[in-house]
mmCIF file of N, CA and C in Angstrom:
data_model
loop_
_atom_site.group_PDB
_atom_site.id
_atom_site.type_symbol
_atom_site.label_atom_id
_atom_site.label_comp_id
_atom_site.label_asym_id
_atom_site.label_seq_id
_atom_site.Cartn_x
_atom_site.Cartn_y
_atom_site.Cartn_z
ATOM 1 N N UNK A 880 0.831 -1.206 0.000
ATOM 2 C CA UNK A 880 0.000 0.000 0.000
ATOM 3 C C UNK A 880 0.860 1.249 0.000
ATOM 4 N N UNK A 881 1.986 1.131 0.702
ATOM 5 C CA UNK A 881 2.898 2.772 0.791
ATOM 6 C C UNK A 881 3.381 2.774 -0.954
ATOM 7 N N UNK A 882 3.639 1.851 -2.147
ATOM 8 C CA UNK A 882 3.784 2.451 -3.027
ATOM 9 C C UNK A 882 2.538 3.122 -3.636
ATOM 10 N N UNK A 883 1.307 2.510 -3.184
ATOM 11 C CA UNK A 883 0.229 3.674 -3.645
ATOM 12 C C UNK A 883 0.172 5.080 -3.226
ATOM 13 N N UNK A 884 0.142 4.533 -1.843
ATOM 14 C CA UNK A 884 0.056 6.271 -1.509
ATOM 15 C C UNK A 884 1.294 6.971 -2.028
ATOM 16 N N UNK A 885 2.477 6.770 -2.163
ATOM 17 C CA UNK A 885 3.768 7.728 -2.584
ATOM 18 C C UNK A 885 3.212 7.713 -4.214
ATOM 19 N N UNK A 886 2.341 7.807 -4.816
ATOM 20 C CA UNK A 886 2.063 7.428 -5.915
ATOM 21 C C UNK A 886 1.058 8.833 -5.995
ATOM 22 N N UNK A 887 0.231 8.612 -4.963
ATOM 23 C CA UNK A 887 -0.682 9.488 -4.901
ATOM 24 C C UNK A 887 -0.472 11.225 -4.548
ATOM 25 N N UNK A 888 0.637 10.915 -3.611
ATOM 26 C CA UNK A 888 1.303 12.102 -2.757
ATOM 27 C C UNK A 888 1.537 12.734 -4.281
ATOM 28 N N UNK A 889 2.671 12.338 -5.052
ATOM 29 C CA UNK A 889 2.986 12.417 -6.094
ATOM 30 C C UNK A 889 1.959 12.982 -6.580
ATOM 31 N N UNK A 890 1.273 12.748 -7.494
ATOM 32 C CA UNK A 890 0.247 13.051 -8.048
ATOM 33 C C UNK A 890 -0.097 14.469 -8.033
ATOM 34 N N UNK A 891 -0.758 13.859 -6.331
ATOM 35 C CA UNK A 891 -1.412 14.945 -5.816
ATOM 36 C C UNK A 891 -0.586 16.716 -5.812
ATOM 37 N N UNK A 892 0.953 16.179 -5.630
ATOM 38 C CA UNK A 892 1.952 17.310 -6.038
ATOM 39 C C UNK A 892 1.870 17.932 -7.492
ATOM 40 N N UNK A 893 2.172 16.668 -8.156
ATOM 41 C CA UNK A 893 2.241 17.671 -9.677
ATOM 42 C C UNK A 893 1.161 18.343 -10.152
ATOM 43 N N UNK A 894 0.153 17.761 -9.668
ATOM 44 C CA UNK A 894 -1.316 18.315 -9.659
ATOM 45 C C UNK A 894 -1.403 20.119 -9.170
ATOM 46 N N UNK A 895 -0.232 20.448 -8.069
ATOM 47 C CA UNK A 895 -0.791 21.415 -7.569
ATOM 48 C C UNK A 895 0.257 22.294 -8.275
ATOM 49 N N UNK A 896 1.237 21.985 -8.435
ATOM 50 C CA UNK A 896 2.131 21.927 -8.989
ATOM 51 C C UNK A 896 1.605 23.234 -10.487
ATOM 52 N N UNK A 897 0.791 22.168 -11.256
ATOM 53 C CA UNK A 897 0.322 22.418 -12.359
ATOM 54 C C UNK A 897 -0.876 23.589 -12.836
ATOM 55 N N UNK A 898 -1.752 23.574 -10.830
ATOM 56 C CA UNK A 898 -2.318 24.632 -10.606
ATOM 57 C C UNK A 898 -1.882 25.767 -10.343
ATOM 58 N N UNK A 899 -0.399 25.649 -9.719
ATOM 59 C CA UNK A 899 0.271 27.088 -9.262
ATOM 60 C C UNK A 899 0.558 27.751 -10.683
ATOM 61 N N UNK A 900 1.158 27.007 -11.841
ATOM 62 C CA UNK A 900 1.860 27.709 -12.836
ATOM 63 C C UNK A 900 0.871 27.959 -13.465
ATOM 64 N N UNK A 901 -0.913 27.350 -13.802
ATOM 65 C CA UNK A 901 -1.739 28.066 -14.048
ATOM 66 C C UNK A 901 -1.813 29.259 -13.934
ATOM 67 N N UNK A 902 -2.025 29.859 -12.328
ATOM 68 C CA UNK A 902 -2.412 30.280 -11.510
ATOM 69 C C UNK A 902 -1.081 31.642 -11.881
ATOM 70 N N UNK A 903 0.159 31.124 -12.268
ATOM 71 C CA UNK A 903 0.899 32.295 -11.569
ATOM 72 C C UNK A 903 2.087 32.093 -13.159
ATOM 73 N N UNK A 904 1.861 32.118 -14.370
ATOM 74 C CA UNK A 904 2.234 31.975 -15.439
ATOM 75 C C UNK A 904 3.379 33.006 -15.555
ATOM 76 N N UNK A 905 4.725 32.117 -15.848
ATOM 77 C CA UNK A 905 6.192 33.503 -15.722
ATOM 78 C C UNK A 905 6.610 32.312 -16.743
#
């Protein structure tokens, strides 16, 4: 199960990741 969740953490990072540079475009 911990490679799911580090899977998810992941994810869940590039995810926000992907919202910040939305969010804040340079």
């Amino acid at each position: 199960m911990s490679i799911f969740t580090k899977l998810s953490t992941v994810i869940k990072s590039n995810i926000n990741d992907l919202i910040s540079r939305a969010e804040n475009p340079e």
